[in-house]
Coordinates of C-alpha atoms in Angstrom, one line a residue:
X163 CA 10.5 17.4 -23.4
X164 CA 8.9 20.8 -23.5
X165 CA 5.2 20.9 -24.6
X166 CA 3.1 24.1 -25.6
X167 CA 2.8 26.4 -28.4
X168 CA 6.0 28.0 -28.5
X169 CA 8.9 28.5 -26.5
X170 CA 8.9 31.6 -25.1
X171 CA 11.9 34.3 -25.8
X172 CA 14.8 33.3 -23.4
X173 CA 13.7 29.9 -23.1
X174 CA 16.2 27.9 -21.0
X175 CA 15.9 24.4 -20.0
X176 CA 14.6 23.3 -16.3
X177 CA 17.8 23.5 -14.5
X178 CA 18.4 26.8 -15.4
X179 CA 15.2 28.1 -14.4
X180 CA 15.2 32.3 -13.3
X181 CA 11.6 33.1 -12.7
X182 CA 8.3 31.8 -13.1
X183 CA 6.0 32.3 -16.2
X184 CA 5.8 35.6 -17.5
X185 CA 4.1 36.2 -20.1
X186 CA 0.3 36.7 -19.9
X187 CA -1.3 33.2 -20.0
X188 CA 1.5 31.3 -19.9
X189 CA 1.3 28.4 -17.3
X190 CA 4.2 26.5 -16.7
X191 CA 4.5 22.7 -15.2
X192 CA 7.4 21.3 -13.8
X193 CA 6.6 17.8 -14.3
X194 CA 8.3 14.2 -14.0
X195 CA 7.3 10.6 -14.5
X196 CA 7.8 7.5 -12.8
X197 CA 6.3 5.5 -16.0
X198 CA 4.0 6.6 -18.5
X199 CA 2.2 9.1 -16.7
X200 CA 4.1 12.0 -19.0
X201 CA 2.7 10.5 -21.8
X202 CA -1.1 10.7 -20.2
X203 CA -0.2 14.3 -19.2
X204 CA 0.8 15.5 -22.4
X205 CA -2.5 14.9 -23.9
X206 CA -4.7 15.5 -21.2
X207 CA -2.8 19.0 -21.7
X208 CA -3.1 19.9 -25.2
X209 CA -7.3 19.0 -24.5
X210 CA -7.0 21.6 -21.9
X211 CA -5.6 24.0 -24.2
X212 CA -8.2 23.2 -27.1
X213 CA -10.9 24.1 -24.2
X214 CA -9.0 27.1 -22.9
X215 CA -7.3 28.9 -26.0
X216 CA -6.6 31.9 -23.8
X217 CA -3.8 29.8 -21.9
X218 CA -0.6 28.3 -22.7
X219 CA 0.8 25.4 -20.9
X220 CA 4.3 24.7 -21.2
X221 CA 4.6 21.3 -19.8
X222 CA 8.7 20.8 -18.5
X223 CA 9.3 16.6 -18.4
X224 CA 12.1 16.6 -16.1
X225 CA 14.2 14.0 -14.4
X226 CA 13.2 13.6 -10.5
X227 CA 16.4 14.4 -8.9
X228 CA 15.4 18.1 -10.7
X229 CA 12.3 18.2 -8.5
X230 CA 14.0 16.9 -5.3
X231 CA 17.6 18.8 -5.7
X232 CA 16.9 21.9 -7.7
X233 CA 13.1 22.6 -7.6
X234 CA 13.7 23.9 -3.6
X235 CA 16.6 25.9 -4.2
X236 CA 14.1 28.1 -6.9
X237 CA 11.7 28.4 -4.3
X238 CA 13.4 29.9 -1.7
X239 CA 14.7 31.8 -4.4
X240 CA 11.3 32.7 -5.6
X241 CA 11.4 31.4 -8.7
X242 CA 10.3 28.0 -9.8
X243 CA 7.8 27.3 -12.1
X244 CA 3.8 28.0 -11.2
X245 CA 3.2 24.4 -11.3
X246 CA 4.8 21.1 -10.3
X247 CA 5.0 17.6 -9.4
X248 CA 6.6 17.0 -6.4
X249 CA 6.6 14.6 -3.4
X250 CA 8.2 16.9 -1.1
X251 CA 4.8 18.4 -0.6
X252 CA 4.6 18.9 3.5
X253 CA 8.4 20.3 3.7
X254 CA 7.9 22.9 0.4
X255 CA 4.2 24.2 1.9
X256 CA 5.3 27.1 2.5
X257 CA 5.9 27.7 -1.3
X258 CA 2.0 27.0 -2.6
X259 CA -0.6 29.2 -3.7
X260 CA -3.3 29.1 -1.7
X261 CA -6.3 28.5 -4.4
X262 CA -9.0 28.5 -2.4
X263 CA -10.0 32.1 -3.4
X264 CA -9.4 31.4 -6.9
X265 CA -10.9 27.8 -8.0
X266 CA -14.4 27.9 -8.9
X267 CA -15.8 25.3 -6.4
X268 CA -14.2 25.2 -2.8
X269 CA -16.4 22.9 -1.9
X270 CA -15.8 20.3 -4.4
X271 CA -12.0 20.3 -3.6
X272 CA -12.4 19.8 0.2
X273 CA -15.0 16.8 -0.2
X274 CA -12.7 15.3 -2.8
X275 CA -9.2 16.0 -1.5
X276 CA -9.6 17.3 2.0
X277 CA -8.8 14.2 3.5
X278 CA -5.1 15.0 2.1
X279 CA -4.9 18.3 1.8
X280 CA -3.0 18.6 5.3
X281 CA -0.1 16.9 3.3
X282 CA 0.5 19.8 1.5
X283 CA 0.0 23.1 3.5
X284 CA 1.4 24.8 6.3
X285 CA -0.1 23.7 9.7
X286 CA -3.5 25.2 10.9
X287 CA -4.3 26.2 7.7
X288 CA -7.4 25.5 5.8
X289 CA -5.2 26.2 2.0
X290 CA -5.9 24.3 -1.0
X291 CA -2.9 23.7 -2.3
X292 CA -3.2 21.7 -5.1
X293 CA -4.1 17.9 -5.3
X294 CA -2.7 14.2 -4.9
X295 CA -2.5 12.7 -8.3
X296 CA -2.2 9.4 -7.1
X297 CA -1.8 7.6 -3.8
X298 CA 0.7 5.1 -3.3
X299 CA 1.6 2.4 -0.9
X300 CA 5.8 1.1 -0.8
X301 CA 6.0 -2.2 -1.3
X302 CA 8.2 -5.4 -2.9
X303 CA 7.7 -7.0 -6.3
X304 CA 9.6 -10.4 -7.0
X305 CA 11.0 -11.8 -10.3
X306 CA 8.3 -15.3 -10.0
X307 CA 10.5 -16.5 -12.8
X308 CA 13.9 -16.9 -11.2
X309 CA 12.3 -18.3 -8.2
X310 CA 10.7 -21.0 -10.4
X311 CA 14.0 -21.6 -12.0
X312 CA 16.1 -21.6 -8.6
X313 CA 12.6 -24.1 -6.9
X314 CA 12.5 -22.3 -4.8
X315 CA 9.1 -21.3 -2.6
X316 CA 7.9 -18.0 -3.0
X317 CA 7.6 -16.2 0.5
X318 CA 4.0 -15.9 1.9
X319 CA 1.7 -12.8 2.5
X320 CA 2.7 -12.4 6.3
X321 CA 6.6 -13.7 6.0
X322 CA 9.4 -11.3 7.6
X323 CA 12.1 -9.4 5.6
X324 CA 14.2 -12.2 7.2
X325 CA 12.3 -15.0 5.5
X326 CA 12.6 -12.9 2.2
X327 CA 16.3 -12.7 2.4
X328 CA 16.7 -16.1 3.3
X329 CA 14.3 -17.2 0.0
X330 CA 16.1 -15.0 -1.9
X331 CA 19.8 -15.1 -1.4
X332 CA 18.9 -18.7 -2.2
X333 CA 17.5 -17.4 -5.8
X334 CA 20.0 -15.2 -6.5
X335 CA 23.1 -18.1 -5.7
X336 CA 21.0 -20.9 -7.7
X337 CA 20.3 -18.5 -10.6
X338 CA 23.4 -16.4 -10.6
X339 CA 22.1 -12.9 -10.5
X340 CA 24.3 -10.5 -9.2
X341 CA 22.0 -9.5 -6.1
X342 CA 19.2 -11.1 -4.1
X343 CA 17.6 -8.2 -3.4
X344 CA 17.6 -4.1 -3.6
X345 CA 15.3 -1.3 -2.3
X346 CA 15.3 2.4 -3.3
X347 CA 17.8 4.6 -1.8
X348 CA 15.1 6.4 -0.4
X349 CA 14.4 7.4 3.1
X350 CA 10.5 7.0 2.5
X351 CA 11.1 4.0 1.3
X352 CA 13.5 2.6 3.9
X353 CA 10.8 3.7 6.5
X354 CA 8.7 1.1 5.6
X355 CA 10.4 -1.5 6.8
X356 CA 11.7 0.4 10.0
X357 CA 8.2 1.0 10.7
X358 CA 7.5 -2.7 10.9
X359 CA 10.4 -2.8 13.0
X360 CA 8.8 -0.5 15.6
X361 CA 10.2 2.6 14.7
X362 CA 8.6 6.1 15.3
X363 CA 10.4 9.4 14.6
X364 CA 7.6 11.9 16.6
X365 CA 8.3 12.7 19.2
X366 CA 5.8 14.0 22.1
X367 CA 6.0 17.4 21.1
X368 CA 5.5 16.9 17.7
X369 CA 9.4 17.4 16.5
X370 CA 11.7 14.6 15.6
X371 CA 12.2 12.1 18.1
X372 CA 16.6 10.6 18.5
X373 CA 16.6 7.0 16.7
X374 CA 15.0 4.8 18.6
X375 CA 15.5 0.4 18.8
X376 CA 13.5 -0.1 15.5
X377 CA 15.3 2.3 13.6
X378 CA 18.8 0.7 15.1
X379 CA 17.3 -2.7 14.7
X380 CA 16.7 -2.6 10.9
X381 CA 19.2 -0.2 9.9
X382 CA 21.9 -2.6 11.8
X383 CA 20.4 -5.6 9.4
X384 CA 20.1 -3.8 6.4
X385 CA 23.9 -2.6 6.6
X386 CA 24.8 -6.3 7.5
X387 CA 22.8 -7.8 5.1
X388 CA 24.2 -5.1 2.4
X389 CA 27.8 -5.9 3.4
X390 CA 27.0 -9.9 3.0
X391 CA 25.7 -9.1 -0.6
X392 CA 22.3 -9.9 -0.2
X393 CA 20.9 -6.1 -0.6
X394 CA 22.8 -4.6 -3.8
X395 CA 25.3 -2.3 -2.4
X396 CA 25.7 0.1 -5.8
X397 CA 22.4 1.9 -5.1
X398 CA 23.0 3.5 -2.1
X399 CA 27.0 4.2 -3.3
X400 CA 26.9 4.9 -6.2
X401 CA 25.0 8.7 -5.0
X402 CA 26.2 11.1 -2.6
X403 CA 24.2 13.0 -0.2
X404 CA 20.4 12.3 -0.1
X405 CA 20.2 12.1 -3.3
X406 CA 17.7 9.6 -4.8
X407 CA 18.4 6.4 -7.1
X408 CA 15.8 4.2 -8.0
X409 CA 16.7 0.1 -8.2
X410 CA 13.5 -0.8 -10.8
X411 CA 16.4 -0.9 -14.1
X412 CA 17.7 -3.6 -11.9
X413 CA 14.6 -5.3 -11.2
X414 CA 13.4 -5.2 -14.4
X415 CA 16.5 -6.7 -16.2
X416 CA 16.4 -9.9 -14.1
X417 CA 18.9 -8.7 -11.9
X418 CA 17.4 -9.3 -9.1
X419 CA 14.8 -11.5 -6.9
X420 CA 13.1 -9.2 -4.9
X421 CA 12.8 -5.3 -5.4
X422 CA 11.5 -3.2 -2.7
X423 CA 9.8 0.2 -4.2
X424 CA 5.9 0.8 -4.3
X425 CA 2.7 0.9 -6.4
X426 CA 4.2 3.8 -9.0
X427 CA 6.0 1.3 -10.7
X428 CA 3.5 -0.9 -11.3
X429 CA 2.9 0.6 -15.0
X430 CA 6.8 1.1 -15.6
X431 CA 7.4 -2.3 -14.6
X432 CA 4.2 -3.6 -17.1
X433 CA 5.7 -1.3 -19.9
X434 CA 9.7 -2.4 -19.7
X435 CA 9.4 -6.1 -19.0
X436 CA 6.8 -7.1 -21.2
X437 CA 6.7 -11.0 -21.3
X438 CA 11.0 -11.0 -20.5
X439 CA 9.7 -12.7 -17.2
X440 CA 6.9 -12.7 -14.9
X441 CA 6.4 -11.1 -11.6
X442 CA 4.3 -10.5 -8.8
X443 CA 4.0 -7.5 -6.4
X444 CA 4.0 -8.9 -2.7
X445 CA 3.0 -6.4 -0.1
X446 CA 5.5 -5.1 2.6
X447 CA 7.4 -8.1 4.3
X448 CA 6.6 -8.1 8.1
X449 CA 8.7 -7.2 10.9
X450 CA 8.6 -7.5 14.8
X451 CA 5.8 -4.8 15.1
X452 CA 4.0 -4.3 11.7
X453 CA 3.7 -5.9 8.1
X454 CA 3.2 -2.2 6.7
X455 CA 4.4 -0.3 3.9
X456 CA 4.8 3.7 3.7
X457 CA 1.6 5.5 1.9
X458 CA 2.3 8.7 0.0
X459 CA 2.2 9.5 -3.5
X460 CA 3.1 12.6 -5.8
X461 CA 0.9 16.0 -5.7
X462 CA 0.3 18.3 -8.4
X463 CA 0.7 22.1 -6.6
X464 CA 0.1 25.4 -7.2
X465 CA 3.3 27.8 -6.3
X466 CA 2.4 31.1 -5.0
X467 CA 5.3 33.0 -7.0
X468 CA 3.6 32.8 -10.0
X469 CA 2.5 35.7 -12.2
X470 CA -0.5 34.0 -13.6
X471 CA -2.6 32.6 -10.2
X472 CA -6.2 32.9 -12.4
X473 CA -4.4 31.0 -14.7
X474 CA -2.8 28.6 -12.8
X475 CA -6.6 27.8 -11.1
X476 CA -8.4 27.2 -14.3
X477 CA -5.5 24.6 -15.3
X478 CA -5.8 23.4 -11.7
X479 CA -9.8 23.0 -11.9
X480 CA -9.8 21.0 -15.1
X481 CA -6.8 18.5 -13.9
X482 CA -9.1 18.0 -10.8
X483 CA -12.1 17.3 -12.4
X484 CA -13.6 13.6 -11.9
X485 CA -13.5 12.7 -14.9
X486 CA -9.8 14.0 -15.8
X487 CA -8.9 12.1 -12.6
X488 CA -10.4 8.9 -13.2
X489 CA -8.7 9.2 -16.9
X490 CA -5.3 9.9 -15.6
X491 CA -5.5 6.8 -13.1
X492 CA -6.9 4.4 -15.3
X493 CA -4.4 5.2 -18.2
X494 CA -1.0 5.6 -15.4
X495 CA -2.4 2.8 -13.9
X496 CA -2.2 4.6 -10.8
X497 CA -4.5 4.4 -7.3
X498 CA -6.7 7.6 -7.2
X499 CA -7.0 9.9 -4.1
X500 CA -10.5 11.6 -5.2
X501 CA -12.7 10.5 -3.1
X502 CA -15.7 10.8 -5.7
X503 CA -13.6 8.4 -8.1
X504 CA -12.5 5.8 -5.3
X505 CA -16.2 6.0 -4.3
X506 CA -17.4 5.3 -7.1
X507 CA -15.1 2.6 -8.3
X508 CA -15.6 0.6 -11.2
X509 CA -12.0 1.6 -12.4
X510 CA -10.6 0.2 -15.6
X511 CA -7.2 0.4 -15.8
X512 CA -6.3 0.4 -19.6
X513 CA -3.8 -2.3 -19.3
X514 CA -4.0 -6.0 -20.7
X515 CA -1.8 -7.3 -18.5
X516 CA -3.1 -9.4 -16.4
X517 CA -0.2 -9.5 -13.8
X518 CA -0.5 -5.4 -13.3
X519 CA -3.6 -5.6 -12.3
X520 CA -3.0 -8.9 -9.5
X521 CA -0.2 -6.3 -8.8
X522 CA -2.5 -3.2 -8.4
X523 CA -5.1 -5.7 -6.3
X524 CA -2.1 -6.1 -3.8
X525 CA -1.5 -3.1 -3.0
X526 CA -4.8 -1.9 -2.3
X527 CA -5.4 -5.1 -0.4
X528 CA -1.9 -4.2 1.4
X529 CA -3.1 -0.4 2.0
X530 CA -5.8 -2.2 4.7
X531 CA -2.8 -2.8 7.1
X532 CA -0.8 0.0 6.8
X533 CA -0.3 0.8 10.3
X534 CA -1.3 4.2 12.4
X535 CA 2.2 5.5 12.1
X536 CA 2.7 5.2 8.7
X537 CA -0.4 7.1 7.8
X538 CA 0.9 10.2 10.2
X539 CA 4.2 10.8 8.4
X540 CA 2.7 12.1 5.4
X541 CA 1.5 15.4 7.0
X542 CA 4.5 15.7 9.5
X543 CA 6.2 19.1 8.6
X544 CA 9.9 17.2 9.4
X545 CA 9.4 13.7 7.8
X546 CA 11.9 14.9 4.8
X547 CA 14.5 16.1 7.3
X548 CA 14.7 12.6 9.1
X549 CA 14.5 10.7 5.3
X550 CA 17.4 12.7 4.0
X551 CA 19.6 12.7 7.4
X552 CA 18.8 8.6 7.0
X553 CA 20.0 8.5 3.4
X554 CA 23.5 10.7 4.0
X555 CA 24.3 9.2 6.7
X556 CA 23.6 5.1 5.5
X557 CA 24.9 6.1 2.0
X558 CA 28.1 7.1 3.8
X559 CA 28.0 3.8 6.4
X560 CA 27.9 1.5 3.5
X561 CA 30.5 3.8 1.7
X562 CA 32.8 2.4 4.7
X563 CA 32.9 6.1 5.7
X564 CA 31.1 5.5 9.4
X565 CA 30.1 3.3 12.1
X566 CA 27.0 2.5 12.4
X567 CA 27.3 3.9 16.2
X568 CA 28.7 7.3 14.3
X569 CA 25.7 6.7 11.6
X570 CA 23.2 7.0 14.3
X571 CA 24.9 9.6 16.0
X572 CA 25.4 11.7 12.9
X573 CA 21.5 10.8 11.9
X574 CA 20.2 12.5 15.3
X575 CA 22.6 15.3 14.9
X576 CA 21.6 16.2 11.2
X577 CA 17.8 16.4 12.4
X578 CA 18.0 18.3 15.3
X579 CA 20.4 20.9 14.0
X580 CA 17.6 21.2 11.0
X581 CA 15.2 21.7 13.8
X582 CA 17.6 24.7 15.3
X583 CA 17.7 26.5 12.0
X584 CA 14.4 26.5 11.8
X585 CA 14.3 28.2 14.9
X586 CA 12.1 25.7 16.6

């Protein structure tokens, strides 16, 4: 969906992208949605425009493999849009526009934001590079309804991912759904539960550390647990590469008990299953070393090819106003990172549904034990390396195509080989 005034001559859809805006106060935003958030940004767009006639936003709703796949390969290009939504925000830094010369108040972004802003810019620099528009926090929501039917007790805050499997391979045999369980084939999100299996991918000088036992330990269960049908197979085969496929369609047709994915879905989940069933977000199930899930979120940034940087700011200054921020997260039903606005609190998120908002207390309850490792990854320049070597490589184990003893091979290969082309 492509939102402004006009198209501009030559228009072309995302994917075939050349260059970023040209003409004089055009401002272009590559943007995708999780849930309803493209909704929220549309308006909160065409206000900007009504404020600031001189500039024209085209706002680009495209899917997320777009971002993740093609969005890199325009920036090393230089091209790309001069704004976008990405989650790939530490390993692209080099691509932003440094704003801090350009937005009015300095200041208010580094009291609001600074205690992210080394997520998204190159090390050992004080750039502002754009803005998180919403935290979020990995973690499992289960269909209450088919354990109801199935009797079956509902796992407790601190049970293990064992414990979950157990409860709900029960479910999914009593009620007949074709999976017990499912998590995103994600490498952020399959870190979460390696991280409560020990696991820690820095090493002592800062670059990737080989797998260690926590990795092997959980990625050894999840294959076997795959391969015994209790983790649903077809979202990590049905993709090649690192390429990502969300389970939530699954979830939320009552195909499965338990869904492992994170607070964005909360409001996709709200809007798509209605009263069909109910459900409750759980936190992350607990292993050997940690009952944490993986913080991170999505960041609206600024990309330094653009033609338009005074432009870009002013857009960027209004999105990150308090006001504009509180809006956006009350109405995507999303957990804020301004500091003024968390603060502050008092949020009302515009929902009437009552189990979104248990689900939204969860996870901020949850976020008080996510652990020390976790919260480093986010600002680790080769955290997408070692997510995408995980994703290949496990996408390719389940495929039958590897060991797991070649899987982990391959894994520590992949990274360090990334490392070397980087020159580092």
């Amino acid at each position: 969906q492509i939102i402004g005034r006009a198209k501009r001559p030559g228009f072309a859809w995302p994917c075939g992208f050349k260059s970023t805006a040209a003409s004089a106060g055009d401002v272009r935003v590559m943007w995708y949605s999780d849930g309803v958030e493209g909704e929220v940004m549309k308006d909160l767009v065409d206000r900007f425009m009504k404020e600031n006639p001189g500039i024209n936003v085209i706002l680009d709703n495209v899917a997320y493999s777009v971002i993740k796949e093609q969005l890199p390969v325009q920036l090393e290009a230089g091209n790309g849009p001069d704004v976008a939504r990405v989650t790939a925000i530490k390993d692209l830094a080099k691509h932003w526009l440094d704003l801090r010369p350009l937005v009015k108040d300095p200041a208010y972004w580094d009291e609001n934001f600074g205690d992210k802003a080394d997520w998204m810019r190159p090390d050992g620099s004080d750039q502002i590079s754009g803005f998180m528009t919403q935290l979020t926090l990995t973690g499992g929501f289960a269909n209450k309804t088919l354990f109801e039917q199935a009797g079956v007790e509902m796992p407790g805050p601190e049970a293990t991912w064992e414990e979950w499997a157990a409860a709900s391979k029960q479910v999914a045999d009593s009620q007949q759904v074709p999976f017990a369980m499912a998590i995103d084939r994600s490498g952020h999100r399959i870190t979460a539960p390696m991280l409560s299996y020990g696991v820690n991918y820095i090493g002592e000088d800062g670059k990737p550390a080989p797998l260690d036992q926590g990795a092997k330990d959980f990625l050894t269960q999840f294959v076997n647990w795959t391969e015994e049908g209790v983790f649903a197979k077809d979202v990590w085969v049905s993709a090649a590469g690192n390429t990502y496929r969300a389970a939530a369609e699954d979830f939320i047709n009552g195909q499965l008990a338990f869904y492992y994915s994170g607070s964005w879905q909360v409001a996709n989940l709200t809007t798509k299953i209605g009263n069909n069933f109910d459900w409750v977000a759980t936190g992350s199930p607990c292993g050997p070393a940690a009952c944490t899930g993986m913080p991170g979120g999505a960041a609206l940034v600024a990309v330094k090819y653009t033609k338009n940087p005074e432009e870009v700011a002013t857009f960027m200054d209004w999105m990150a106003r308090e006001e504009i921020v509180r809006e956006f997260s009350e109405r995507t039903l999303f957990l804020p990172a301004h500091k003024g606005v968390v603060e502050k609190g008092g949020l009302n998120f515009q929902t009437d549904n009552e189990q979104a908002k248990a689900a939204l207390g969860t996870f901020v309850e949850a976020s008080k034990a996510t652990s020390e490792t976790a919260l480093k990854l986010p600002a680790w320049r080769w955290a997408d390396t070692v997510y995408a070597a995980i994703v290949t490589r496990v996408g390719q184990t389940l495929a039958g195509e590897l060991s797991l003893e070649d899987t982990f091979a391959r894994i520590d290969a992949d990274i360090a080989q990334k490392v070397k082309d980087a020159g580092l």
